[in-house]
Tab-separated table of C-alpha atoms in Angstrom:
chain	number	residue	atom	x	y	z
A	1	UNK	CA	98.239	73.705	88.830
A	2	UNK	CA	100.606	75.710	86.896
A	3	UNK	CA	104.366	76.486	88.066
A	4	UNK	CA	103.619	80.455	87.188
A	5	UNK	CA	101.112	80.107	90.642
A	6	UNK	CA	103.796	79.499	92.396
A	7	UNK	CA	105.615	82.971	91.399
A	8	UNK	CA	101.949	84.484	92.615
A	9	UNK	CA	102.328	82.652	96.138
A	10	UNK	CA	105.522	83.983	96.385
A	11	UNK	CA	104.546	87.529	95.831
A	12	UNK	CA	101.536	86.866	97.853
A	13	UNK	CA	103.554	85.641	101.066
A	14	UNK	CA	105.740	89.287	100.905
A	15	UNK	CA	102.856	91.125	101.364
A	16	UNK	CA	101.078	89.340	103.631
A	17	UNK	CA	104.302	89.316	105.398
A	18	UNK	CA	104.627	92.708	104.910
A	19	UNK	CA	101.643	93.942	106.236
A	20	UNK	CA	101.267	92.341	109.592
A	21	UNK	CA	104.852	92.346	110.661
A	22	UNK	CA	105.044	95.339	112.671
A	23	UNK	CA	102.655	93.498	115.326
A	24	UNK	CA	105.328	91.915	116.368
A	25	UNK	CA	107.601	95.011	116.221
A	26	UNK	CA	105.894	98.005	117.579
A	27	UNK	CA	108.236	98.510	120.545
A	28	UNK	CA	111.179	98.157	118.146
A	29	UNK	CA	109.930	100.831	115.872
A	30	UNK	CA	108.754	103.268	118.594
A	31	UNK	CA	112.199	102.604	120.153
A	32	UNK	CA	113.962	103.899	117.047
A	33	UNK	CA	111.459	107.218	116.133
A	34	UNK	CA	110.815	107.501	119.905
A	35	UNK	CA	107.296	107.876	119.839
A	36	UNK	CA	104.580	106.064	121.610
A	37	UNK	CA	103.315	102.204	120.931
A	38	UNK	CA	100.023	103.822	119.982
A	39	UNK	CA	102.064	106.403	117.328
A	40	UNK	CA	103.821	103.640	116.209
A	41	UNK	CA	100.672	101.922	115.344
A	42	UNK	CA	100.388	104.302	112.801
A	43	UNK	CA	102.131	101.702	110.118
A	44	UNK	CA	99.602	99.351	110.541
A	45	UNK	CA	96.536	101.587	110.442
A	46	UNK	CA	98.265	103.580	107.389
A	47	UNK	CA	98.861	100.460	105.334
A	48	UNK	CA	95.328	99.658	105.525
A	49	UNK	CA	94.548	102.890	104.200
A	50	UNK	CA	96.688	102.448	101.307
A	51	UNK	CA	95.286	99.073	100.448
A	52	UNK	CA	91.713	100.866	100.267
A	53	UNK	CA	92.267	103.650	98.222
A	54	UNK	CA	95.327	102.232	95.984
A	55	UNK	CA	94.264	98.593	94.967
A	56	UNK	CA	91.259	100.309	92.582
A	57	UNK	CA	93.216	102.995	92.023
A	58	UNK	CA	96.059	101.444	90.418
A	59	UNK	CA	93.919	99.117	88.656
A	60	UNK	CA	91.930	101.982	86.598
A	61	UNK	CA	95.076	103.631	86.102
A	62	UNK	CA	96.459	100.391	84.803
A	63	UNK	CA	93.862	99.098	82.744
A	64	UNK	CA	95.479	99.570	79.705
A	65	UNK	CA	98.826	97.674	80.724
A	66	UNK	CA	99.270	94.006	79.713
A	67	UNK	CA	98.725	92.006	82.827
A	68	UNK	CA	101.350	90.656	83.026
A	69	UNK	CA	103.653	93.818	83.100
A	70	UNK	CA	101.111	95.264	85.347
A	71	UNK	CA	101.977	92.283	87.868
A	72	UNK	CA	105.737	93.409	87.379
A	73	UNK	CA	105.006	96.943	87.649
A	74	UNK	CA	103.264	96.457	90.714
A	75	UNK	CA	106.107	94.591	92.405
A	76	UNK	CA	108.861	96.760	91.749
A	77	UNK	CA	106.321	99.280	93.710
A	78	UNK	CA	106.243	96.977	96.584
A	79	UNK	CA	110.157	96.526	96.452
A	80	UNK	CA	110.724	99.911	96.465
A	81	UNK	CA	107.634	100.751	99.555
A	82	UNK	CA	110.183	98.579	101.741
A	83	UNK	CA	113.200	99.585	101.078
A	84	UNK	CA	112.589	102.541	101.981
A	85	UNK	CA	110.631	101.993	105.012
A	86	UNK	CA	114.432	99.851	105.817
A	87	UNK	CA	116.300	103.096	105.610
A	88	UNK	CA	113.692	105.385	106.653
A	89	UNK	CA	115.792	108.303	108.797
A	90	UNK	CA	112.374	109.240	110.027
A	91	UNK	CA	109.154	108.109	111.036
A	92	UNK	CA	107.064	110.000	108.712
A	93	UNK	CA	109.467	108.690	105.827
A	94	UNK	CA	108.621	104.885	107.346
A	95	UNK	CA	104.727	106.056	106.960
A	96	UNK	CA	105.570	106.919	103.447
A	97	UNK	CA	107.016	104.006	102.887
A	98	UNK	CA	104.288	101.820	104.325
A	99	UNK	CA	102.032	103.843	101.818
A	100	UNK	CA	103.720	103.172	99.106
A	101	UNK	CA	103.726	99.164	99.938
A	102	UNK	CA	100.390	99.433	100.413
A	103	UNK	CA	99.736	100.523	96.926
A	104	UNK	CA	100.552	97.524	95.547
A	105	UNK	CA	98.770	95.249	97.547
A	106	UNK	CA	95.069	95.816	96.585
A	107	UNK	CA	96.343	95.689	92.527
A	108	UNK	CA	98.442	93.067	93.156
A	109	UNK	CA	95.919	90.335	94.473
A	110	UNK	CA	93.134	91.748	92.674
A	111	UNK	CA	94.957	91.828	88.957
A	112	UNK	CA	96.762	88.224	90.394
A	113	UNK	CA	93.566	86.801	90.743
A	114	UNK	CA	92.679	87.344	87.334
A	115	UNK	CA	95.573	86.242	86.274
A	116	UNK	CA	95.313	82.837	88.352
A	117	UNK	CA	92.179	82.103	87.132
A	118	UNK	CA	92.743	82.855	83.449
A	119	UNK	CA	95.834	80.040	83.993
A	120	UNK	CA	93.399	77.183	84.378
A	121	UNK	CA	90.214	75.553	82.986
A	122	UNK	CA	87.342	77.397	84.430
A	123	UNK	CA	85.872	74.606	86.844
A	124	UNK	CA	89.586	75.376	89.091
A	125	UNK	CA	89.189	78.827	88.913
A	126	UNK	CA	88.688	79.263	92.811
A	127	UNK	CA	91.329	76.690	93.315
A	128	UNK	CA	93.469	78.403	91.552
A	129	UNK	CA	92.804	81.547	93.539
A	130	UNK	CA	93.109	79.820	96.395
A	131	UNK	CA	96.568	78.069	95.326
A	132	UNK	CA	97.653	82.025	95.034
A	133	UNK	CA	96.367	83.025	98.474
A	134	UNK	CA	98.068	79.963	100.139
A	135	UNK	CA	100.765	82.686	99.966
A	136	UNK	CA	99.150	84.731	102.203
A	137	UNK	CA	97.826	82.173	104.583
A	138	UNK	CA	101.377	81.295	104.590
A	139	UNK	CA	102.971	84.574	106.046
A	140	UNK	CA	100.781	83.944	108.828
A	141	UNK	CA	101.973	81.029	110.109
A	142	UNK	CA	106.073	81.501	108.977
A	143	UNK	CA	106.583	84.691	107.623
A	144	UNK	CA	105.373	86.809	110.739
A	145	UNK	CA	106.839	84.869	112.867
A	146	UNK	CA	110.361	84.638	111.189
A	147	UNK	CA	110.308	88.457	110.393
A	148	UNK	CA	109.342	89.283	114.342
A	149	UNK	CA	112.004	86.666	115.667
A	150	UNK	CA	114.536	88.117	112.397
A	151	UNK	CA	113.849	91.902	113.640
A	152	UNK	CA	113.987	91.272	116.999
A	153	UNK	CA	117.295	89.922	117.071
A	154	UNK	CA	118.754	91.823	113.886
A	155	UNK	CA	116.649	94.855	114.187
A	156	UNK	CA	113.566	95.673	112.700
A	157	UNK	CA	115.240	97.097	109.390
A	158	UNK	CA	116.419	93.996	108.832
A	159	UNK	CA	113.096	92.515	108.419
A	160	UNK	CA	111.985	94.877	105.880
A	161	UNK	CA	115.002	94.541	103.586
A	162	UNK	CA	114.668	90.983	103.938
A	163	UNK	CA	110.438	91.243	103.145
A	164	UNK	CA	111.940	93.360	100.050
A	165	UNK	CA	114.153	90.506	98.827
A	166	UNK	CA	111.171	88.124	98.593
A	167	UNK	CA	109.682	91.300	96.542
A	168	UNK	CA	112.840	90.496	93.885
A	169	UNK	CA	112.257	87.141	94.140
A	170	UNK	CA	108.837	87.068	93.021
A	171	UNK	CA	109.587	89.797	90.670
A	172	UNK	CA	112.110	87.680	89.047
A	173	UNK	CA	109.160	84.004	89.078
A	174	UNK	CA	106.420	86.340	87.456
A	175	UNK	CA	109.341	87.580	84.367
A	176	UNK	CA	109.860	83.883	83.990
A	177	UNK	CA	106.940	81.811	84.919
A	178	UNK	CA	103.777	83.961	83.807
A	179	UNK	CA	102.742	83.804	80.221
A	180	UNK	CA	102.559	87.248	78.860
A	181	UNK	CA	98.796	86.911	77.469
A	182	UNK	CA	97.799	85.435	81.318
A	183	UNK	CA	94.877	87.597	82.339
A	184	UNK	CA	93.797	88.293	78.956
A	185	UNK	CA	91.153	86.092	78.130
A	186	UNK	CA	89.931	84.720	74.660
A	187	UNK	CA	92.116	85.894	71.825
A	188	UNK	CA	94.943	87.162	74.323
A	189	UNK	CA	96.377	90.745	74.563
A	190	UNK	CA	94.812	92.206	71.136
A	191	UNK	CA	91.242	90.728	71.939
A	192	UNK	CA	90.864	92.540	75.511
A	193	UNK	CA	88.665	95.126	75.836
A	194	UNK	CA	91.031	98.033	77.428
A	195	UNK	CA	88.361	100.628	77.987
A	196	UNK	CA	87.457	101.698	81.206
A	197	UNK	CA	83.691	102.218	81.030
A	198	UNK	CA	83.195	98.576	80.801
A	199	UNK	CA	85.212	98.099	84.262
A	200	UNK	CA	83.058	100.751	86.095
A	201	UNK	CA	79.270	99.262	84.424
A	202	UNK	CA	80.526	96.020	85.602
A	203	UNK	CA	80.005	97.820	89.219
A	204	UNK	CA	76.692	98.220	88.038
A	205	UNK	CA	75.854	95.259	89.031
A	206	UNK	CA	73.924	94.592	92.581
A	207	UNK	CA	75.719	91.432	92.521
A	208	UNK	CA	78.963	92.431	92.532
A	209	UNK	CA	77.954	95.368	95.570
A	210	UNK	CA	76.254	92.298	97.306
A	211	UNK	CA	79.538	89.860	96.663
A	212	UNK	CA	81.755	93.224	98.533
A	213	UNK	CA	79.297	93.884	101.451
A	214	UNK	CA	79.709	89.795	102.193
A	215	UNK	CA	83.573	90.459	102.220
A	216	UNK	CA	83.337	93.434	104.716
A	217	UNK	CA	81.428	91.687	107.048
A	218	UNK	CA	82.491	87.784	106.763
A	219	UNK	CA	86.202	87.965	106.843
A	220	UNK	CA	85.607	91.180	108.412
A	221	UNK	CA	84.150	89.015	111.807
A	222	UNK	CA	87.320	87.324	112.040
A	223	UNK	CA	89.025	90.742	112.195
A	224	UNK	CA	87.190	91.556	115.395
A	225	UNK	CA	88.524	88.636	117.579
A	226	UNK	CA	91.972	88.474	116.287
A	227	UNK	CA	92.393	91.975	116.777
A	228	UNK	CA	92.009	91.327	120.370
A	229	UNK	CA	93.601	88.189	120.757
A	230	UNK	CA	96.618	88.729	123.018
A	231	UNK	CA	94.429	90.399	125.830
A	232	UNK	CA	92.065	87.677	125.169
A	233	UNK	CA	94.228	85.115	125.451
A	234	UNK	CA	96.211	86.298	128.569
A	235	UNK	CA	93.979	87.962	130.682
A	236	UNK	CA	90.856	85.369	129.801
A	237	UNK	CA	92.937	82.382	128.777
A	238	UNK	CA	95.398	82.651	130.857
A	239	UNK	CA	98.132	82.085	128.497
A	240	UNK	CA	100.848	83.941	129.148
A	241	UNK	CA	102.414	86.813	126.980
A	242	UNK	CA	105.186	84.251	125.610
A	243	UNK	CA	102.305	82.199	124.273
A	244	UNK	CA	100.927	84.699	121.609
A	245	UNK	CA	103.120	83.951	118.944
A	246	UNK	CA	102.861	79.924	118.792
A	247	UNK	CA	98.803	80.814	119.028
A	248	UNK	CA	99.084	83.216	116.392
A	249	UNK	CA	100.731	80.194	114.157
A	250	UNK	CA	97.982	77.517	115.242
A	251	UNK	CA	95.752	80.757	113.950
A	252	UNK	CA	97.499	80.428	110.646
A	253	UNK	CA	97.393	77.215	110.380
A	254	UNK	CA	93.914	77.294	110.168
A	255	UNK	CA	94.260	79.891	107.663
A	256	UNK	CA	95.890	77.745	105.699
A	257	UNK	CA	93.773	74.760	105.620
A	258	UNK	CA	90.480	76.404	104.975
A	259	UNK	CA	91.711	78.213	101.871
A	260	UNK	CA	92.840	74.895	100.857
A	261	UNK	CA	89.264	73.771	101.781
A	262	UNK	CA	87.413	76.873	100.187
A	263	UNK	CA	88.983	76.506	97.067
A	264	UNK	CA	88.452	72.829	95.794
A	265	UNK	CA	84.845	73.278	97.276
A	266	UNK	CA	84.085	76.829	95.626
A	267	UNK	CA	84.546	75.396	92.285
A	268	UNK	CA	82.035	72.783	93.101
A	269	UNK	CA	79.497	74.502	94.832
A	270	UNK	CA	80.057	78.187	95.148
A	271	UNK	CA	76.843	79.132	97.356
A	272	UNK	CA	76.247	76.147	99.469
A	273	UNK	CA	79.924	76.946	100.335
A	274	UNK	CA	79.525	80.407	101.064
A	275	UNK	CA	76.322	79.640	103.123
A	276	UNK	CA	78.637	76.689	105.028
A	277	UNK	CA	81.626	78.374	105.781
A	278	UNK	CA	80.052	81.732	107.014
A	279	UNK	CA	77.440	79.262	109.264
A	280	UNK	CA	80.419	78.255	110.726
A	281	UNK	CA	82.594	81.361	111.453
A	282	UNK	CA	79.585	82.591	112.845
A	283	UNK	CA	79.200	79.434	115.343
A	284	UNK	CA	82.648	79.539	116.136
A	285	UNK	CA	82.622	83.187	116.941
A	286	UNK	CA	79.695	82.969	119.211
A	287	UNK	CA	81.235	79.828	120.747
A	288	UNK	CA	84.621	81.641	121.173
A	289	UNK	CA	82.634	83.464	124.164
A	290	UNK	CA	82.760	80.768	126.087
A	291	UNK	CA	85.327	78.882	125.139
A	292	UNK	CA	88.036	81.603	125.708
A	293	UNK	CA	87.924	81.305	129.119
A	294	UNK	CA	89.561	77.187	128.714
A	295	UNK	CA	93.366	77.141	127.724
A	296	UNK	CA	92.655	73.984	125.191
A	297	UNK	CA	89.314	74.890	124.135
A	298	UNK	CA	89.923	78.441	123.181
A	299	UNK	CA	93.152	77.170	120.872
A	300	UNK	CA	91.254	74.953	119.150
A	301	UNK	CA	88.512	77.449	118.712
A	302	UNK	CA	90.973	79.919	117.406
A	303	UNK	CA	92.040	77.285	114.771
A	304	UNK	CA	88.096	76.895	113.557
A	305	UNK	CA	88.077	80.657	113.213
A	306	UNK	CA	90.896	81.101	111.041
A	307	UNK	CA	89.991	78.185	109.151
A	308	UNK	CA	86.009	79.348	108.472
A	309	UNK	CA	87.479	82.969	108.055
A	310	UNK	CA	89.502	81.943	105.626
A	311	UNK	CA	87.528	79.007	103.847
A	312	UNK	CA	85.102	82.469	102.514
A	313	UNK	CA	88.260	83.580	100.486
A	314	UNK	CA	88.182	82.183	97.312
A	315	UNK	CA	84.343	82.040	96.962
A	316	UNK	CA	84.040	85.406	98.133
A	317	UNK	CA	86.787	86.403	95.358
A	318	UNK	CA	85.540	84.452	92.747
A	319	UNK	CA	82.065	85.553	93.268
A	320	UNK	CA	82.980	89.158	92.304
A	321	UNK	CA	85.019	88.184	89.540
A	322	UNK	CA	82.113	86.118	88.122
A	323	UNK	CA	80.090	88.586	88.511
A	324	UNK	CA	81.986	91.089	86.723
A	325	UNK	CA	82.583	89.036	83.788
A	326	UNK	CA	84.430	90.679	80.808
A	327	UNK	CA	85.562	93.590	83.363
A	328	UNK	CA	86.890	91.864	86.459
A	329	UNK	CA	89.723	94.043	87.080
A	330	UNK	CA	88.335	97.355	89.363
A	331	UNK	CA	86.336	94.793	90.934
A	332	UNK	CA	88.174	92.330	91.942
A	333	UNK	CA	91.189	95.139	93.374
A	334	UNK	CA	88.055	96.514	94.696
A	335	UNK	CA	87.100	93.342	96.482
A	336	UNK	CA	90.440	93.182	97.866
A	337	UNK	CA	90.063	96.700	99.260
A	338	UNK	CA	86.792	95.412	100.464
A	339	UNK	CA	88.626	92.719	102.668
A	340	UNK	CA	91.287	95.550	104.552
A	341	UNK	CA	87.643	97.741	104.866
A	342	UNK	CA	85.985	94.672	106.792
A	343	UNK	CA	88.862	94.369	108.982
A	344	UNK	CA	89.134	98.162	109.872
A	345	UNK	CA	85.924	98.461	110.558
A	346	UNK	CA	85.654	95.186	112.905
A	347	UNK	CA	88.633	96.747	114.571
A	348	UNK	CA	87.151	99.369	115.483
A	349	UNK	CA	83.958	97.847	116.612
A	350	UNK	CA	85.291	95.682	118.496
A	351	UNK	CA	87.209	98.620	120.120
A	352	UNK	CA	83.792	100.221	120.880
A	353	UNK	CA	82.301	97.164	122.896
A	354	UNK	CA	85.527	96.839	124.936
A	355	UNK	CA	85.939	100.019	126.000
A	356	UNK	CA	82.122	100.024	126.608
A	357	UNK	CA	83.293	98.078	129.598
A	358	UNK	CA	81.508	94.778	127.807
A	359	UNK	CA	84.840	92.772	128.511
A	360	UNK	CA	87.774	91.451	126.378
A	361	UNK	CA	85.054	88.742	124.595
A	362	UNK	CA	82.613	91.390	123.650
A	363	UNK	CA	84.523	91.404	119.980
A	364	UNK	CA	83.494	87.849	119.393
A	365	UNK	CA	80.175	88.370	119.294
A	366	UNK	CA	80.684	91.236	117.060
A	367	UNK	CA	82.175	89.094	114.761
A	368	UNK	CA	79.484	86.715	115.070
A	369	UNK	CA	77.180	89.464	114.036
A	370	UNK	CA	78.912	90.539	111.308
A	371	UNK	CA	79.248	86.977	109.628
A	372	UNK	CA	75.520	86.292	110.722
A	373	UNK	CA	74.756	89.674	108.060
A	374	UNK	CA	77.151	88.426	105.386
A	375	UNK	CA	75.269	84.868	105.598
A	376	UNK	CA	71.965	87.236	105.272
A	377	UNK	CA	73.670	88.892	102.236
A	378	UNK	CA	74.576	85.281	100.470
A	379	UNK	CA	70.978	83.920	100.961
A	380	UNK	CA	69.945	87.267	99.389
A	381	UNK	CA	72.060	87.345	96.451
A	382	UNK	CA	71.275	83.600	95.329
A	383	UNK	CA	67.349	84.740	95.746
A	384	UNK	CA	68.285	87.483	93.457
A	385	UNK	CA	70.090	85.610	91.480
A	386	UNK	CA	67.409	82.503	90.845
A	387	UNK	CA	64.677	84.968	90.368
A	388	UNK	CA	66.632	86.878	87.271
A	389	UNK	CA	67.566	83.661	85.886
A	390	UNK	CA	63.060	82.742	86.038
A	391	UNK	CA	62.621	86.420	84.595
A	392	UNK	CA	64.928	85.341	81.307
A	393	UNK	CA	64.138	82.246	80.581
A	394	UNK	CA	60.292	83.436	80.640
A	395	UNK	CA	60.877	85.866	78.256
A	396	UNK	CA	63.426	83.755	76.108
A	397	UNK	CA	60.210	81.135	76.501
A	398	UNK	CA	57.728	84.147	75.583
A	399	UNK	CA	59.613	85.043	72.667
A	400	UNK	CA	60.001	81.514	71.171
A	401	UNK	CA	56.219	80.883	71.531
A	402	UNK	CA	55.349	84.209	69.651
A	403	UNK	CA	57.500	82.602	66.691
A	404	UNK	CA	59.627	86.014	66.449
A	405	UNK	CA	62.361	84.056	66.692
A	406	UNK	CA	61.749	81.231	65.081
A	407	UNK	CA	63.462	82.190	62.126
A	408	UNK	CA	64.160	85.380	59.765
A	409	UNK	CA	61.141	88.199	60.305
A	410	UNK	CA	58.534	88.515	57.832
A	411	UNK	CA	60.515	91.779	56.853
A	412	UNK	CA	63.339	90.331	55.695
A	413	UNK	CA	65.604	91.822	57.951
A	414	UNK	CA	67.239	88.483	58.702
A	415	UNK	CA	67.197	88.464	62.385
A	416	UNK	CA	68.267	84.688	62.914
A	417	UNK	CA	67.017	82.646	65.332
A	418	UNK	CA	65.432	83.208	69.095
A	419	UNK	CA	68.123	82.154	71.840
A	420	UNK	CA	67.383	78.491	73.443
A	421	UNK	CA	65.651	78.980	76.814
A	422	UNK	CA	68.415	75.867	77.614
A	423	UNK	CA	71.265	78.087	76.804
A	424	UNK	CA	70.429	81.301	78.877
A	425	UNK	CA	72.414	81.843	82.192
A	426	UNK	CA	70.720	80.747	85.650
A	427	UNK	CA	70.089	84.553	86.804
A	428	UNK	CA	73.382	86.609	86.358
A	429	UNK	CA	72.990	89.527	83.349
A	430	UNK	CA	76.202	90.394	83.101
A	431	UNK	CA	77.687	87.116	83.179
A	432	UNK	CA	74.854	85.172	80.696
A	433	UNK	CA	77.663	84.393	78.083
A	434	UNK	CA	80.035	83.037	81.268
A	435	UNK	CA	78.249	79.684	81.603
A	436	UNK	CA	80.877	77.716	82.513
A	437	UNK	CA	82.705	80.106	85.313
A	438	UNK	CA	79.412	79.656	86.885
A	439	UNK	CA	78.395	76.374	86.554
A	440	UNK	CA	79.771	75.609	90.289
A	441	UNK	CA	77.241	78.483	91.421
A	442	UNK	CA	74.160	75.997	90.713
């Protein structure tokens, strides 16, 4: 893999670190604006927010900017979102800042994964993606932990400044490490098509909507247990309160892995990894029920859960781009939107079932539900996908056996020669002249 992935991860671990840190730092933070815990809950809610609407947003608006300075355009933003939520005299000035962070986030991993899969040949695309992401699985299991121990001790302020200096550290590996035609394509900078009506007809595409709905609901499942997993873990468990954080990082470590996982097997087999690692989330969810009621047991189902969760990460990412083809950029920000959608939503839901007096486990079968649909969605999409691929090759076959192909028309008009049924893409329209990006799909 190339060193300039590296500069990605790095990126990629200061905002994942960025964006779940104040879990561990509420009280801090509603210590210092003296609100409530639930006001103070605001930054997390409000980051989400900003991932939704700025990650496409930045990307349209941005569509026009070399990649590459795009990347370092969109760091400096998040540099400058955490600094001043560092030196924030108030707590609306915090939100702002939060906001601000948040812009970059969705652009940053959406462009990035572009980027990272334009750096390699196309059959480690996903791992490539996935070598990116380790970033992010990473702030799970150090960087939140470090930043809550680092605020707690230094004050939360600290932390951010601290999550800022990683920003000017990957800053400075992207300026050094990431060739400036990365992200372009075939025939670099000059060659790619800067328009934005080819970005939004790539949305177009049912596969693309299909390839988003399975984000909101499959990673989206994982959402609804871990949301809940401190009451879960004490008052089911019986861990106690100290114990959250170390089960938080056996939760990242599973993270971790199953990227790892979901990469090197996306590129070989995107479905039939899809349709594996939902299958699984989905049995691990359900069995999380049961098993969070057994110290042991319920920590090693937590691990399975972050590692199925997380094993649908690259496919799932991958999947949109490849769909897309030509015009990945709105949709693969969008996707990433897509991801902090599925977890707001499951949030809530799970919210719904607990308060409906349904108990502290309630959210695991949510999540079970919700990667149950996503698995639906998959099996749908590859349907879709097989039957479009019949449809072309019949009329590629249709055309060859009426001989208007064959060779110039009877007119004269020079038409060349019919396309080779052989050579026509297994079912996606937009992506026909993509074969190899795909090849892992069949």
């Amino acid at each position: 893999m190339p060193l300039a992935l590296l500069a990605l991860a790095i990126g990629a671990f200061g905002i994942g670190t960025t964006e779940f840190i104040p879990m561990g730092l509420l009280p801090e933070v509603a210590d210092t604006y003296s609100v409530s815990i639930p006001t103070a809950g605001h930054v997390l809610s409000v980051y989400a927010l900003g991932v939704v609407v700025g990650g496409p947003l930045l990307a349209v608006l941005g569509i026009r900017v070399p990649r590459k300075r795009m990347l370092l355009s969109l760091m400096g933003v998040f540099i400058a979102g955490n600094l001043l939520s560092a030196l924030a005299p108030g707590f609306g000035v915090m939100l702002a800042g939060r906001v601000v962070a948040a812009f970059a986030h969705g652009a940053f991993f959406g462009i990035g994964a572009v980027v990272a899969a334009d750096l390699v040949a196309p059959r480690k695309r996903a791992a490539a993606i996935a070598t990116m992401f380790t970033g992010l699985t990473a702030a799970n299991v150090v960087g939140v932990p470090a930043g809550t121990w680092l605020g707690q001790a230094f004050g939360w302020r600290t932390t951010f400044a601290v999550v800022a200096g990683l920003g000017v550290l990957a800053l400075a590996g992207i300026a050094a490490l990431v060739p400036a035609h990365a992200g372009a394509g075939v025939g670099g900078e000059a060659a790619r098509d800067t328009r934005l009506r080819p970005e939004f007809e790539a949305l177009r595409n049912v596969q693309v909507w299909l390839a988003m709905a399975m984000t909101v609901l499959g990673f989206g499942g994982v959402f609804a247990a871990i949301s809940y997993i401190a009451p879960m873990m004490t008052d089911v468990a019986g861990y106690s309160e100290g114990s959250v954080t170390w089960l938080l990082v056996l939760f990242g470590v599973g993270l971790f892995a199953g990227n790892l996982v979901g990469g090197r097997f996306a590129d070989r087999a995107l479905m039939p990894s899809l349709y594996i690692s939902l299958t699984g989330l989905a049995a691990s969810l359900a069995l999380f029920t049961a098993t969070a009621h057994h110290k042991a047991a319920a920590a090693v189902t937590l691990m399975l859960i972050g590692a199925f969760g997380f094993a649908t990460v690259p496919p799932l990412q991958k999947r949109v781009m490849d769909q897309a083809a030509g015009a990945p950029t709105l949709a693969s920000s969008g996707n990433i939107a897509a991801f902090n959608l599925g977890n707001a939503l499951a949030t809530w839901l799970g919210g719904v079932v607990i308060a409906g007096g349904l108990g502290y486990t309630s959210p695991n079968w949510v999540g079970a539900l919700m990667a149950l649909s996503a698995l639906a969605l998959a099996v749908l999409s590859a349907r879709l996908e097989r039957r479009s691929g019949r449809r072309t090759v019949e009329r590629a076959g249709r055309t060859v056996a009426s001989g208007t192909g064959a060779g110039p028309v009877a007119s004269g008009t020079g038409a060349g020669p019919a396309p080779d049924p052989a050579d026509v893409s297994g079912g996606v329209p937009e992506g026909a002249r993509h074969l190899e990006s795909h090849a892992g799909q069949r």
